[in-house]
């Protein structure tokens, strides 16, 4: 069989790309982003550095995570403690390294779980339509009507403060927006001629959804994921700051801020270091998401 040929009309070519998924490879788009958007490329490097620091925390950290030195408690930044020490004499830089593990993991894993739930819900609602679509979208509307942080607080108060419950709480709050995006794209793609052709030769519904519709949603999902991660990091930090998130002996950036706020005016480094880290990571993910949207969203390329 002969392969599809490009038409002479650029607009028709764009439409074909949108409908049948004839897009450049992910690698080519990333190269284009790095070439055209230096801020997004720098953000990707910053994110990779923070992830590497989190993974290599036991190797990089100059002290043990719970190692105390009460004689040198509340010391300012110095050669021995580059970010100072806290009220128990623990090295703040070491706590920051170990805290990044939980903060970044809680940003990435719940976003990934909510992405999977949203994809399943959106594909099902968009493809089957009718009562299935109505029920799923009304549930999504209810979830969207409730502030995500408030919903996470309710879940944490109900289930109790623990790392696992925090994962559950944050996973429950982000799937609805993903479902709406996937549903809208599914409604558009399922009317395409190649989907009708697949149905006519007996291809199963789930195979059509997974093999033919989902790949066309991947660029939007990548962008949504990079924009949901900073939201999850901020939610975890807020919950830990309020005392209903991560509990000792575990550590996260939000918990470090919560413990250091009582020394805000006398030892400000206890709060400033984790706050700056949160700000940098959140901005990096947002800039990266904007850069990926510019090169992956077919509507942005028109």
mmCIF file of C-alpha atoms in Angstrom:
data_model
loop_
_atom_site.group_PDB
_atom_site.id
_atom_site.type_symbol
_atom_site.label_atom_id
_atom_site.label_comp_id
_atom_site.label_asym_id
_atom_site.label_seq_id
_atom_site.Cartn_x
_atom_site.Cartn_y
_atom_site.Cartn_z
ATOM 1 C CA UNK A 1 0.000 0.000 0.000
ATOM 2 C CA UNK A 2 1.259 3.466 -0.805
ATOM 3 C CA UNK A 3 1.922 5.777 2.085
ATOM 4 C CA UNK A 4 0.002 9.024 2.643
ATOM 5 C CA UNK A 5 1.489 11.913 0.700
ATOM 6 C CA UNK A 6 1.588 15.505 1.734
ATOM 7 C CA UNK A 7 -0.681 17.904 -0.110
ATOM 8 C CA UNK A 8 0.456 21.195 -1.587
ATOM 9 C CA UNK A 9 -1.777 23.134 0.829
ATOM 10 C CA UNK A 10 0.034 23.883 4.127
ATOM 11 C CA UNK A 11 -3.285 24.245 5.956
ATOM 12 C CA UNK A 12 -4.380 20.799 4.786
ATOM 13 C CA UNK A 13 -1.045 19.392 5.924
ATOM 14 C CA UNK A 14 -1.604 20.890 9.376
ATOM 15 C CA UNK A 15 -5.069 19.366 9.505
ATOM 16 C CA UNK A 16 -3.715 15.950 8.562
ATOM 17 C CA UNK A 17 -1.096 16.216 11.293
ATOM 18 C CA UNK A 18 -3.776 17.063 13.837
ATOM 19 C CA UNK A 19 -6.158 14.274 12.807
ATOM 20 C CA UNK A 20 -3.955 11.261 12.053
ATOM 21 C CA UNK A 21 -1.055 11.976 14.407
ATOM 22 C CA UNK A 22 1.604 12.626 11.764
ATOM 23 C CA UNK A 23 3.888 14.587 14.025
ATOM 24 C CA UNK A 24 7.604 14.967 14.396
ATOM 25 C CA UNK A 25 9.283 12.663 16.846
ATOM 26 C CA UNK A 26 9.537 13.663 20.480
ATOM 27 C CA UNK A 27 13.289 13.918 20.109
ATOM 28 C CA UNK A 28 13.021 16.423 17.267
ATOM 29 C CA UNK A 29 10.570 18.542 19.254
ATOM 30 C CA UNK A 30 12.842 18.576 22.276
ATOM 31 C CA UNK A 31 15.719 19.675 20.056
ATOM 32 C CA UNK A 32 13.558 22.446 18.653
ATOM 33 C CA UNK A 33 12.612 23.557 22.155
ATOM 34 C CA UNK A 34 16.247 23.639 23.253
ATOM 35 C CA UNK A 35 17.167 25.637 20.157
ATOM 36 C CA UNK A 36 14.320 28.148 20.275
ATOM 37 C CA UNK A 37 13.493 28.410 23.984
ATOM 38 C CA UNK A 38 16.628 28.705 26.109
ATOM 39 C CA UNK A 39 14.632 29.359 29.282
ATOM 40 C CA UNK A 40 12.797 26.045 28.940
ATOM 41 C CA UNK A 41 16.081 24.236 28.227
ATOM 42 C CA UNK A 42 17.676 25.817 31.304
ATOM 43 C CA UNK A 43 14.637 24.814 33.356
ATOM 44 C CA UNK A 44 15.017 21.197 32.220
ATOM 45 C CA UNK A 45 18.665 21.253 33.338
ATOM 46 C CA UNK A 46 17.690 22.704 36.733
ATOM 47 C CA UNK A 47 15.038 20.003 37.223
ATOM 48 C CA UNK A 48 17.521 17.276 36.326
ATOM 49 C CA UNK A 49 20.029 18.718 38.808
ATOM 50 C CA UNK A 50 17.484 18.719 41.629
ATOM 51 C CA UNK A 51 16.425 15.158 40.818
ATOM 52 C CA UNK A 52 20.074 14.057 40.743
ATOM 53 C CA UNK A 53 20.697 15.752 44.100
ATOM 54 C CA UNK A 54 17.689 13.968 45.580
ATOM 55 C CA UNK A 55 18.842 10.575 44.310
ATOM 56 C CA UNK A 56 22.450 11.124 45.429
ATOM 57 C CA UNK A 57 21.544 12.712 48.789
ATOM 58 C CA UNK A 58 23.323 10.012 50.877
ATOM 59 C CA UNK A 59 26.494 10.593 48.842
ATOM 60 C CA UNK A 60 26.374 14.411 48.699
ATOM 61 C CA UNK A 61 25.148 15.122 52.234
ATOM 62 C CA UNK A 62 28.051 16.054 54.561
ATOM 63 C CA UNK A 63 26.185 14.813 57.666
ATOM 64 C CA UNK A 64 23.584 12.241 58.589
ATOM 65 C CA UNK A 65 19.939 13.178 58.087
ATOM 66 C CA UNK A 66 19.128 13.018 61.814
ATOM 67 C CA UNK A 67 22.637 13.801 63.115
ATOM 68 C CA UNK A 68 22.438 16.384 65.922
ATOM 69 C CA UNK A 69 25.001 18.760 67.372
ATOM 70 C CA UNK A 70 23.329 20.611 70.235
ATOM 71 C CA UNK A 71 26.463 22.622 70.988
ATOM 72 C CA UNK A 72 26.283 24.236 67.527
ATOM 73 C CA UNK A 73 22.517 24.661 67.316
ATOM 74 C CA UNK A 74 21.088 27.649 65.419
ATOM 75 C CA UNK A 75 24.442 28.509 63.888
ATOM 76 C CA UNK A 76 24.534 30.700 60.788
ATOM 77 C CA UNK A 77 25.941 29.640 57.414
ATOM 78 C CA UNK A 78 29.620 28.752 57.610
ATOM 79 C CA UNK A 79 32.219 26.552 55.964
ATOM 80 C CA UNK A 80 31.156 23.620 58.165
ATOM 81 C CA UNK A 81 27.419 24.205 57.604
ATOM 82 C CA UNK A 82 26.820 26.097 54.370
ATOM 83 C CA UNK A 83 23.137 26.689 55.208
ATOM 84 C CA UNK A 84 23.550 26.783 58.981
ATOM 85 C CA UNK A 85 22.026 24.497 61.604
ATOM 86 C CA UNK A 86 18.514 24.216 63.040
ATOM 87 C CA UNK A 87 17.246 24.221 66.631
ATOM 88 C CA UNK A 88 18.578 20.683 67.190
ATOM 89 C CA UNK A 89 21.948 21.298 65.595
ATOM 90 C CA UNK A 90 21.083 19.415 62.415
ATOM 91 C CA UNK A 91 22.721 20.568 59.196
ATOM 92 C CA UNK A 92 20.111 22.442 57.126
ATOM 93 C CA UNK A 93 21.792 21.606 53.811
ATOM 94 C CA UNK A 94 21.647 17.903 54.641
ATOM 95 C CA UNK A 95 17.990 18.156 55.599
ATOM 96 C CA UNK A 96 17.321 20.013 52.355
ATOM 97 C CA UNK A 97 18.910 17.221 50.320
ATOM 98 C CA UNK A 98 16.910 14.499 52.040
ATOM 99 C CA UNK A 99 13.773 16.634 52.037
ATOM 100 C CA UNK A 100 14.028 17.056 48.267
ATOM 101 C CA UNK A 101 13.470 13.317 47.911
ATOM 102 C CA UNK A 102 9.980 13.487 49.371
ATOM 103 C CA UNK A 103 9.068 16.889 47.935
ATOM 104 C CA UNK A 104 10.023 15.962 44.357
ATOM 105 C CA UNK A 105 8.620 12.429 44.637
ATOM 106 C CA UNK A 106 5.316 13.799 45.918
ATOM 107 C CA UNK A 107 5.324 16.218 43.006
ATOM 108 C CA UNK A 108 5.959 13.561 40.357
ATOM 109 C CA UNK A 109 4.237 10.355 41.521
ATOM 110 C CA UNK A 110 0.771 11.742 42.423
ATOM 111 C CA UNK A 111 0.830 13.737 39.163
ATOM 112 C CA UNK A 112 1.587 10.521 37.283
ATOM 113 C CA UNK A 113 -1.192 8.635 39.088
ATOM 114 C CA UNK A 114 -3.726 11.397 38.470
ATOM 115 C CA UNK A 115 -2.585 11.485 34.824
ATOM 116 C CA UNK A 116 -3.336 7.763 34.416
ATOM 117 C CA UNK A 117 -6.741 8.097 36.104
ATOM 118 C CA UNK A 118 -7.590 11.142 33.990
ATOM 119 C CA UNK A 119 -6.562 9.404 30.750
ATOM 120 C CA UNK A 120 -8.746 6.377 31.491
ATOM 121 C CA UNK A 121 -11.709 8.562 32.491
ATOM 122 C CA UNK A 122 -11.321 10.941 29.545
ATOM 123 C CA UNK A 123 -10.939 8.212 26.921
ATOM 124 C CA UNK A 124 -13.931 6.313 28.287
ATOM 125 C CA UNK A 125 -16.158 9.395 28.480
ATOM 126 C CA UNK A 126 -15.181 10.746 25.078
ATOM 127 C CA UNK A 127 -15.386 7.491 23.135
ATOM 128 C CA UNK A 128 -18.516 5.904 24.616
ATOM 129 C CA UNK A 129 -20.452 9.123 25.237
ATOM 130 C CA UNK A 130 -24.039 9.037 26.477
ATOM 131 C CA UNK A 131 -24.679 8.153 30.106
ATOM 132 C CA UNK A 132 -21.040 7.120 30.636
ATOM 133 C CA UNK A 133 -19.843 10.527 29.473
ATOM 134 C CA UNK A 134 -22.438 12.312 31.596
ATOM 135 C CA UNK A 135 -21.574 10.493 34.830
ATOM 136 C CA UNK A 136 -17.786 10.811 34.449
ATOM 137 C CA UNK A 137 -17.905 14.489 33.499
ATOM 138 C CA UNK A 138 -20.284 15.387 36.323
ATOM 139 C CA UNK A 139 -17.941 13.739 38.798
ATOM 140 C CA UNK A 140 -15.059 15.672 37.212
ATOM 141 C CA UNK A 141 -17.063 18.904 37.503
ATOM 142 C CA UNK A 142 -17.626 18.263 41.196
ATOM 143 C CA UNK A 143 -13.908 17.652 41.708
ATOM 144 C CA UNK A 144 -13.036 20.842 39.813
ATOM 145 C CA UNK A 145 -15.493 22.880 41.869
ATOM 146 C CA UNK A 146 -13.638 22.036 45.089
ATOM 147 C CA UNK A 147 -10.267 23.755 45.664
ATOM 148 C CA UNK A 148 -7.585 21.074 45.394
ATOM 149 C CA UNK A 149 -5.811 22.133 48.588
ATOM 150 C CA UNK A 150 -9.079 22.081 50.546
ATOM 151 C CA UNK A 151 -9.915 18.617 49.223
ATOM 152 C CA UNK A 152 -6.437 17.375 50.121
ATOM 153 C CA UNK A 153 -6.856 18.784 53.636
ATOM 154 C CA UNK A 154 -10.174 16.936 54.038
ATOM 155 C CA UNK A 155 -8.578 13.683 52.913
ATOM 156 C CA UNK A 156 -5.619 14.149 55.254
ATOM 157 C CA UNK A 157 -7.848 14.965 58.233
ATOM 158 C CA UNK A 158 -10.010 11.919 57.435
ATOM 159 C CA UNK A 159 -7.261 9.368 56.771
ATOM 160 C CA UNK A 160 -4.591 10.827 59.060
ATOM 161 C CA UNK A 161 -1.220 12.430 58.424
ATOM 162 C CA UNK A 162 1.190 10.073 56.693
ATOM 163 C CA UNK A 163 3.227 9.967 53.516
ATOM 164 C CA UNK A 164 0.971 7.329 51.915
ATOM 165 C CA UNK A 165 -2.192 9.290 52.702
ATOM 166 C CA UNK A 166 -0.575 12.410 51.254
ATOM 167 C CA UNK A 167 0.062 10.528 48.001
ATOM 168 C CA UNK A 168 -3.599 9.456 47.968
ATOM 169 C CA UNK A 169 -4.860 12.970 48.703
ATOM 170 C CA UNK A 170 -2.827 14.621 45.947
ATOM 171 C CA UNK A 171 -3.632 11.864 43.433
ATOM 172 C CA UNK A 172 -7.359 12.467 43.926
ATOM 173 C CA UNK A 173 -7.212 16.180 43.138
ATOM 174 C CA UNK A 174 -5.549 16.365 39.714
ATOM 175 C CA UNK A 175 -7.273 13.815 37.470
ATOM 176 C CA UNK A 176 -10.372 15.854 36.571
ATOM 177 C CA UNK A 177 -8.562 18.484 34.474
ATOM 178 C CA UNK A 178 -6.676 15.730 32.621
ATOM 179 C CA UNK A 179 -9.955 13.897 31.957
ATOM 180 C CA UNK A 180 -11.532 16.982 30.398
ATOM 181 C CA UNK A 181 -8.586 17.558 28.048
ATOM 182 C CA UNK A 182 -8.427 13.906 26.959
ATOM 183 C CA UNK A 183 -12.217 13.787 26.489
ATOM 184 C CA UNK A 184 -12.230 16.843 24.224
ATOM 185 C CA UNK A 185 -9.455 15.403 22.053
ATOM 186 C CA UNK A 186 -11.151 12.002 21.958
ATOM 187 C CA UNK A 187 -14.418 13.562 20.778
ATOM 188 C CA UNK A 188 -12.546 15.219 17.910
ATOM 189 C CA UNK A 189 -10.357 12.283 16.907
ATOM 190 C CA UNK A 190 -13.034 9.559 17.030
ATOM 191 C CA UNK A 191 -14.862 11.225 14.128
ATOM 192 C CA UNK A 192 -11.822 10.870 11.859
ATOM 193 C CA UNK A 193 -11.961 8.736 8.759
ATOM 194 C CA UNK A 194 -9.190 6.411 9.888
ATOM 195 C CA UNK A 195 -11.130 5.667 13.089
ATOM 196 C CA UNK A 196 -14.217 4.845 10.996
ATOM 197 C CA UNK A 197 -12.045 2.615 8.823
ATOM 198 C CA UNK A 198 -10.736 0.806 11.906
ATOM 199 C CA UNK A 199 -14.291 0.215 13.132
ATOM 200 C CA UNK A 200 -15.381 -1.096 9.709
ATOM 201 C CA UNK A 201 -12.753 -3.849 9.734
ATOM 202 C CA UNK A 202 -13.724 -4.972 13.234
ATOM 203 C CA UNK A 203 -11.039 -3.391 15.397
ATOM 204 C CA UNK A 204 -12.164 -3.461 19.044
ATOM 205 C CA UNK A 205 -13.151 -0.304 20.897
ATOM 206 C CA UNK A 206 -10.387 -0.482 23.489
ATOM 207 C CA UNK A 207 -7.788 -1.204 20.822
ATOM 208 C CA UNK A 208 -8.913 1.889 18.916
ATOM 209 C CA UNK A 209 -8.731 3.968 22.082
ATOM 210 C CA UNK A 210 -5.258 2.744 23.050
ATOM 211 C CA UNK A 211 -3.606 2.382 19.645
ATOM 212 C CA UNK A 212 -5.159 5.203 17.620
ATOM 213 C CA UNK A 213 -6.606 7.877 19.931
ATOM 214 C CA UNK A 214 -4.269 7.908 22.937
ATOM 215 C CA UNK A 215 -1.037 8.516 20.935
ATOM 216 C CA UNK A 216 -2.549 11.743 19.577
ATOM 217 C CA UNK A 217 -3.144 12.938 23.155
ATOM 218 C CA UNK A 218 0.431 12.353 24.336
ATOM 219 C CA UNK A 219 1.789 15.862 23.547
ATOM 220 C CA UNK A 220 -0.971 17.486 25.598
ATOM 221 C CA UNK A 221 -0.474 14.956 28.401
ATOM 222 C CA UNK A 222 3.241 15.733 28.609
ATOM 223 C CA UNK A 223 2.458 19.425 28.973
ATOM 224 C CA UNK A 224 -0.251 18.755 31.582
ATOM 225 C CA UNK A 225 2.138 16.577 33.562
ATOM 226 C CA UNK A 226 4.853 19.229 33.701
ATOM 227 C CA UNK A 227 2.289 21.799 34.845
ATOM 228 C CA UNK A 228 0.684 19.510 37.465
ATOM 229 C CA UNK A 229 3.979 18.641 39.178
ATOM 230 C CA UNK A 230 4.609 22.151 40.612
ATOM 231 C CA UNK A 231 0.998 22.281 41.814
ATOM 232 C CA UNK A 232 1.518 19.032 43.720
ATOM 233 C CA UNK A 233 4.812 20.294 45.197
ATOM 234 C CA UNK A 234 3.111 23.468 46.416
ATOM 235 C CA UNK A 235 0.206 21.463 47.863
ATOM 236 C CA UNK A 236 2.583 19.177 49.762
ATOM 237 C CA UNK A 237 4.523 22.156 51.072
ATOM 238 C CA UNK A 238 1.320 23.873 52.178
ATOM 239 C CA UNK A 239 -0.005 20.772 53.936
ATOM 240 C CA UNK A 240 3.320 20.141 55.673
ATOM 241 C CA UNK A 241 3.515 23.802 56.679
ATOM 242 C CA UNK A 242 0.030 23.498 58.222
ATOM 243 C CA UNK A 243 1.116 20.405 60.147
ATOM 244 C CA UNK A 244 -1.060 17.843 58.324
ATOM 245 C CA UNK A 245 1.451 16.650 55.756
ATOM 246 C CA UNK A 246 4.803 14.932 56.228
ATOM 247 C CA UNK A 247 5.607 13.972 59.810
ATOM 248 C CA UNK A 248 8.935 13.450 61.566
ATOM 249 C CA UNK A 249 11.298 11.626 61.288
ATOM 250 C CA UNK A 250 10.660 12.093 57.548
ATOM 251 C CA UNK A 251 11.577 15.443 56.074
ATOM 252 C CA UNK A 252 10.318 17.648 53.248
ATOM 253 C CA UNK A 253 10.814 21.254 52.236
ATOM 254 C CA UNK A 254 7.406 22.232 53.582
ATOM 255 C CA UNK A 255 8.114 20.583 56.928
ATOM 256 C CA UNK A 256 11.478 22.378 57.198
ATOM 257 C CA UNK A 257 9.700 25.705 56.620
ATOM 258 C CA UNK A 258 7.132 24.809 59.280
ATOM 259 C CA UNK A 259 9.805 23.990 61.840
ATOM 260 C CA UNK A 260 11.860 27.096 61.052
ATOM 261 C CA UNK A 261 9.069 29.693 61.049
ATOM 262 C CA UNK A 262 9.423 30.310 64.799
ATOM 263 C CA UNK A 263 12.975 31.542 64.125
ATOM 264 C CA UNK A 264 12.018 33.617 61.075
ATOM 265 C CA UNK A 265 13.257 36.939 62.499
ATOM 266 C CA UNK A 266 16.339 35.615 64.299
ATOM 267 C CA UNK A 267 17.587 32.762 62.061
ATOM 268 C CA UNK A 268 15.895 33.419 58.685
ATOM 269 C CA UNK A 269 18.060 30.897 56.818
ATOM 270 C CA UNK A 270 16.004 28.070 58.332
ATOM 271 C CA UNK A 271 12.980 29.174 56.271
ATOM 272 C CA UNK A 272 14.602 30.906 53.328
ATOM 273 C CA UNK A 273 16.590 27.927 52.021
ATOM 274 C CA UNK A 274 13.596 25.564 51.511
ATOM 275 C CA UNK A 275 11.420 28.452 50.265
ATOM 276 C CA UNK A 276 13.984 29.327 47.600
ATOM 277 C CA UNK A 277 14.267 25.659 46.592
ATOM 278 C CA UNK A 278 10.477 25.373 46.237
ATOM 279 C CA UNK A 279 10.369 28.583 44.183
ATOM 280 C CA UNK A 280 13.138 27.443 41.826
ATOM 281 C CA UNK A 281 11.643 23.990 41.197
ATOM 282 C CA UNK A 282 8.105 25.314 40.698
ATOM 283 C CA UNK A 283 9.275 28.012 38.261
ATOM 284 C CA UNK A 284 11.442 25.483 36.390
ATOM 285 C CA UNK A 285 8.530 23.076 35.872
ATOM 286 C CA UNK A 286 6.262 25.910 34.740
ATOM 287 C CA UNK A 287 8.805 27.281 32.265
ATOM 288 C CA UNK A 288 9.454 23.772 30.959
ATOM 289 C CA UNK A 289 5.720 23.162 30.575
ATOM 290 C CA UNK A 290 5.327 26.404 28.601
ATOM 291 C CA UNK A 291 8.225 25.442 26.344
ATOM 292 C CA UNK A 292 6.853 21.943 25.714
ATOM 293 C CA UNK A 293 3.412 23.379 24.957
ATOM 294 C CA UNK A 294 4.904 25.690 22.337
ATOM 295 C CA UNK A 295 6.513 22.811 20.410
ATOM 296 C CA UNK A 296 4.006 20.000 21.021
ATOM 297 C CA UNK A 297 0.606 21.632 20.817
ATOM 298 C CA UNK A 298 -0.465 21.493 17.137
ATOM 299 C CA UNK A 299 -2.680 24.551 17.589
ATOM 300 C CA UNK A 300 0.310 26.582 18.798
ATOM 301 C CA UNK A 301 2.251 25.644 15.658
ATOM 302 C CA UNK A 302 -0.379 26.977 13.247
#
